[in-house]
Amino acid sequence: MADRRSVHHALVHDLLDRGMSMREVARHLGWGRNTVRRYAHAARWQDMMKDRSPRSSKLDPFKPYLAGRWEETGGKITGRELFEEITARGYRGGRTLLAQWKCQALTAPDSAPPPPPPPSIRQATGWLTRHPAGLTPDEEVQRKTLLAHCPELDTASGLVTSFAEMLTRLEGERLAEWITDAMTSGLPGISTFAIGLNSDYDAVHAGLTTHWNSGPVEGTVNRIKMLKRQMYGRAGFALLRKRVLLAS
């Protein structure tokens, strides 16, 4: 956690020092604006860390007794018996606390550590779609390990990265080559996406080679739809027209 906070804090402040706004940093890294704002407002990465002192539990007064009973019986006493004994001595908690204590305190020191859990779909998607500069060293290692175990995912990662570069740098001259690679990759989702791009090639190519975009128009359309939904059944076109004109 500390290493990740340190790397992310340095990355955000470096991009801000280059003259980028918080909105641009968030778009560049694929993060939420609130996340970027927290890093930007922290003078040091240590300020991002919270003091998490361990909480006391109802089981704490009985832990010495439990440890003693475990040692006396050579570990042959069951959790149910332990629970009944400490309940008779005033314990008012549940069995879950006792089970957690057994897992943490009674693990053999020479036992092999459990293997790390496999990454979730959300984690893997984040490693493949986020900007490489936003990955911690540990995440980069896990990403490489994941791609080494799945050639199809490695191909998908290359196509996703290539398309992101083409999109952010407006390199539309690479579009035809990318579509060909995607359609021949044999990956259902990406191949279908490429077919859709190819069916409207001229519009996509124009969007990837010019600085013009329909973002402001789409934003206005969405705002008008929102106003219409707010006033549905309560007002007519005249009031909608007035709200649109007054807002602009």
XYZ file of C-alpha atoms in Angstrom:
248
model
C 0.000 0.000 0.000
C 2.757 2.469 0.941
C 4.729 1.767 -2.251
C 1.642 2.293 -4.390
C 0.749 5.544 -2.621
C 4.298 6.826 -3.068
C 4.431 6.004 -6.794
C 0.974 7.422 -7.512
C 1.662 10.608 -5.532
C 4.903 11.248 -7.421
C 3.206 10.504 -10.756
C 0.300 12.916 -10.178
C 2.526 15.752 -9.005
C 4.925 15.214 -11.908
C 2.084 15.532 -14.419
C 0.721 18.610 -12.636
C 4.187 20.206 -12.686
C 4.226 19.752 -16.453
C 1.220 22.048 -16.705
C -1.587 19.489 -16.969
C -4.872 20.202 -15.209
C -6.465 17.728 -12.795
C -9.038 16.875 -15.441
C -6.277 16.125 -17.969
C -4.344 14.053 -15.431
C -7.452 12.018 -14.624
C -8.114 11.416 -18.333
C -4.442 10.587 -18.980
C -4.241 8.005 -16.177
C -7.782 6.702 -16.469
C -8.520 7.595 -12.841
C -11.451 9.361 -11.223
C -11.110 13.104 -10.741
C -11.632 12.797 -6.977
C -8.734 10.335 -6.747
C -6.424 12.717 -8.606
C -7.615 15.586 -6.400
C -6.725 13.693 -3.201
C -3.200 13.033 -4.456
C -2.811 16.620 -5.691
C -3.867 18.127 -2.358
C -1.526 15.906 -0.345
C 1.871 17.561 0.163
C 3.462 14.174 0.946
C 2.398 10.650 0.088
C 2.501 9.847 3.805
C -0.488 12.171 4.224
C -2.526 9.684 2.180
C -2.016 6.936 4.745
C -4.541 6.547 7.533
C -3.682 5.417 11.025
C -5.291 2.022 11.344
C -4.670 0.800 14.848
C -5.943 -2.715 15.548
C -9.377 -2.847 17.145
C -10.024 -4.598 20.405
C -12.454 -7.503 20.343
C -14.540 -9.414 22.825
C -12.121 -12.324 22.479
C -9.022 -10.419 23.702
C -9.437 -11.233 27.450
C -9.724 -14.953 26.630
C -6.764 -15.305 24.251
C -4.237 -16.284 26.968
C -6.615 -19.006 28.174
C -7.181 -20.251 24.617
C -3.456 -20.398 23.923
C -2.868 -22.286 27.161
C -5.599 -24.834 26.436
C -4.277 -25.334 22.913
C -0.794 -26.033 24.264
C -2.083 -28.363 27.008
C -4.009 -30.533 24.560
C -1.349 -30.476 21.867
C -3.775 -28.915 19.441
C -6.280 -31.769 19.785
C -9.095 -29.684 21.199
C -11.844 -28.667 18.830
C -13.082 -25.161 18.190
C -16.495 -26.121 19.551
C -14.986 -27.225 22.866
C -12.964 -24.025 23.131
C -16.062 -21.977 22.398
C -18.064 -23.748 25.093
C -15.273 -23.315 27.666
C -14.803 -19.568 27.133
C -18.579 -19.048 26.956
C -18.827 -20.598 30.421
C -16.181 -18.087 31.549
C -18.135 -15.070 30.309
C -17.394 -14.792 26.596
C -20.322 -13.171 24.779
C -18.972 -13.034 21.257
C -19.572 -15.285 18.282
C -17.743 -18.256 16.822
C -16.359 -16.201 13.936
C -13.888 -14.346 16.168
C -12.692 -17.654 17.583
C -12.245 -19.137 14.111
C -10.262 -16.081 12.981
C -8.034 -16.320 16.049
C -7.309 -19.984 15.319
C -6.326 -19.211 11.735
C -4.043 -16.317 12.689
C -2.500 -17.393 15.985
C -2.264 -21.159 15.573
C -0.778 -21.428 12.087
C 2.366 -23.526 12.163
C 5.443 -21.329 11.557
C 7.011 -23.849 9.194
C 3.907 -24.311 7.073
C 4.059 -23.094 3.507
C 2.255 -19.796 2.891
C -0.947 -20.109 0.896
C -0.663 -19.269 -2.795
C -1.806 -15.781 -3.759
C -5.391 -15.610 -4.992
C -5.907 -15.260 -8.737
C -6.640 -11.730 -9.939
C -10.246 -10.729 -10.322
C -11.721 -9.747 -13.686
C -11.774 -6.126 -12.558
C -8.088 -6.199 -11.613
C -7.052 -7.835 -14.900
C -9.133 -5.347 -16.897
C -7.513 -2.469 -15.034
C -3.997 -3.762 -15.756
C -4.785 -4.026 -19.469
C -6.637 -0.749 -19.967
C -4.870 1.683 -17.642
C -1.912 3.767 -18.753
C 1.327 1.834 -18.061
C 2.687 4.779 -16.073
C -0.195 4.337 -13.645
C 0.775 0.765 -12.707
C 2.827 0.066 -9.623
C 5.878 -2.219 -9.958
C 3.909 -5.029 -8.284
C 0.968 -4.573 -10.663
C 3.327 -4.572 -13.644
C 4.815 -7.902 -12.505
C 1.346 -9.416 -12.053
C 0.299 -8.116 -15.460
C 3.294 -9.736 -17.179
C 2.647 -13.014 -15.329
C -0.983 -12.980 -16.399
C -0.143 -12.332 -20.055
C 2.523 -15.050 -20.040
C -0.117 -17.627 -19.023
C -2.649 -16.626 -21.692
C -1.515 -15.952 -25.294
C -5.019 -14.757 -26.283
C -4.972 -12.193 -23.498
C -1.493 -11.092 -24.558
C -2.818 -10.476 -28.080
C -5.809 -8.591 -26.716
C -3.522 -6.451 -24.553
C -1.420 -5.470 -27.565
C -4.505 -4.511 -29.562
C -5.989 -2.500 -26.694
C -2.737 -0.614 -26.128
C -2.297 0.058 -29.840
C -5.851 1.377 -30.168
C -5.455 3.609 -27.100
C -2.277 5.126 -28.543
C -3.971 5.674 -31.887
C -6.945 7.295 -30.173
C -5.010 9.654 -27.875
C -2.442 10.665 -30.508
C -4.969 10.991 -33.369
C -2.991 8.577 -35.551
C -5.825 7.681 -37.912
C -3.428 6.525 -40.610
C -2.917 3.348 -38.531
C -6.651 2.559 -38.437
C -6.795 0.252 -41.472
C -3.846 -1.795 -40.214
C -5.360 -2.027 -36.722
C -8.721 -3.187 -38.080
C -7.007 -5.898 -40.132
C -5.022 -7.129 -37.129
C -8.117 -7.113 -34.914
C -10.316 -8.955 -37.425
C -7.679 -11.679 -37.922
C -6.900 -12.045 -34.212
C -9.715 -14.542 -33.625
C -10.830 -12.725 -30.467
C -14.654 -12.504 -30.589
C -15.168 -9.207 -28.781
C -12.345 -7.313 -30.461
C -13.075 -8.790 -33.900
C -16.714 -7.695 -33.643
C -15.608 -4.220 -32.565
C -13.270 -4.008 -35.558
C -16.070 -5.042 -37.951
C -18.190 -2.212 -36.555
C -15.375 0.287 -37.099
C -14.872 -0.932 -40.644
C -18.555 -0.493 -41.471
C -18.268 3.218 -40.646
C -14.641 3.637 -41.616
C -14.813 7.173 -43.037
C -16.376 8.635 -39.887
C -13.974 6.817 -37.561
C -10.966 7.821 -39.660
C -12.094 11.448 -39.607
C -12.464 11.296 -35.830
C -8.917 9.935 -35.484
C -7.260 12.443 -37.822
C -8.914 15.773 -36.985
C -9.234 17.778 -33.799
C -12.939 18.384 -34.358
C -15.425 16.448 -32.272
C -19.126 16.469 -31.450
C -18.599 16.467 -27.696
C -20.185 19.894 -27.026
C -23.185 19.010 -29.198
C -23.676 15.663 -27.451
C -23.389 17.390 -24.084
C -26.104 19.865 -25.021
C -28.356 17.071 -26.280
C -27.904 15.135 -23.030
C -28.667 18.241 -20.982
C -31.876 18.872 -22.936
C -32.930 15.244 -22.408
C -32.262 15.605 -18.688
C -34.387 18.771 -18.517
C -37.166 17.045 -20.431
C -37.143 14.093 -18.022
C -37.238 16.441 -15.031
C -40.326 18.224 -16.379
C -42.117 15.212 -17.831
C -45.856 15.552 -17.297
C -45.526 18.971 -15.656
C -44.687 21.448 -18.414
C -44.761 21.839 -22.142
C -42.332 22.832 -24.837
C -42.529 26.553 -23.977
C -40.998 26.072 -20.510
C -38.398 23.644 -21.866
C -37.381 26.212 -24.492
C -37.109 28.927 -21.829
C -34.903 26.798 -19.582
C -32.578 25.927 -22.451
C -32.243 29.534 -23.618
C -31.787 30.974 -20.123
C -29.155 28.374 -19.259
C -27.116 29.232 -22.350
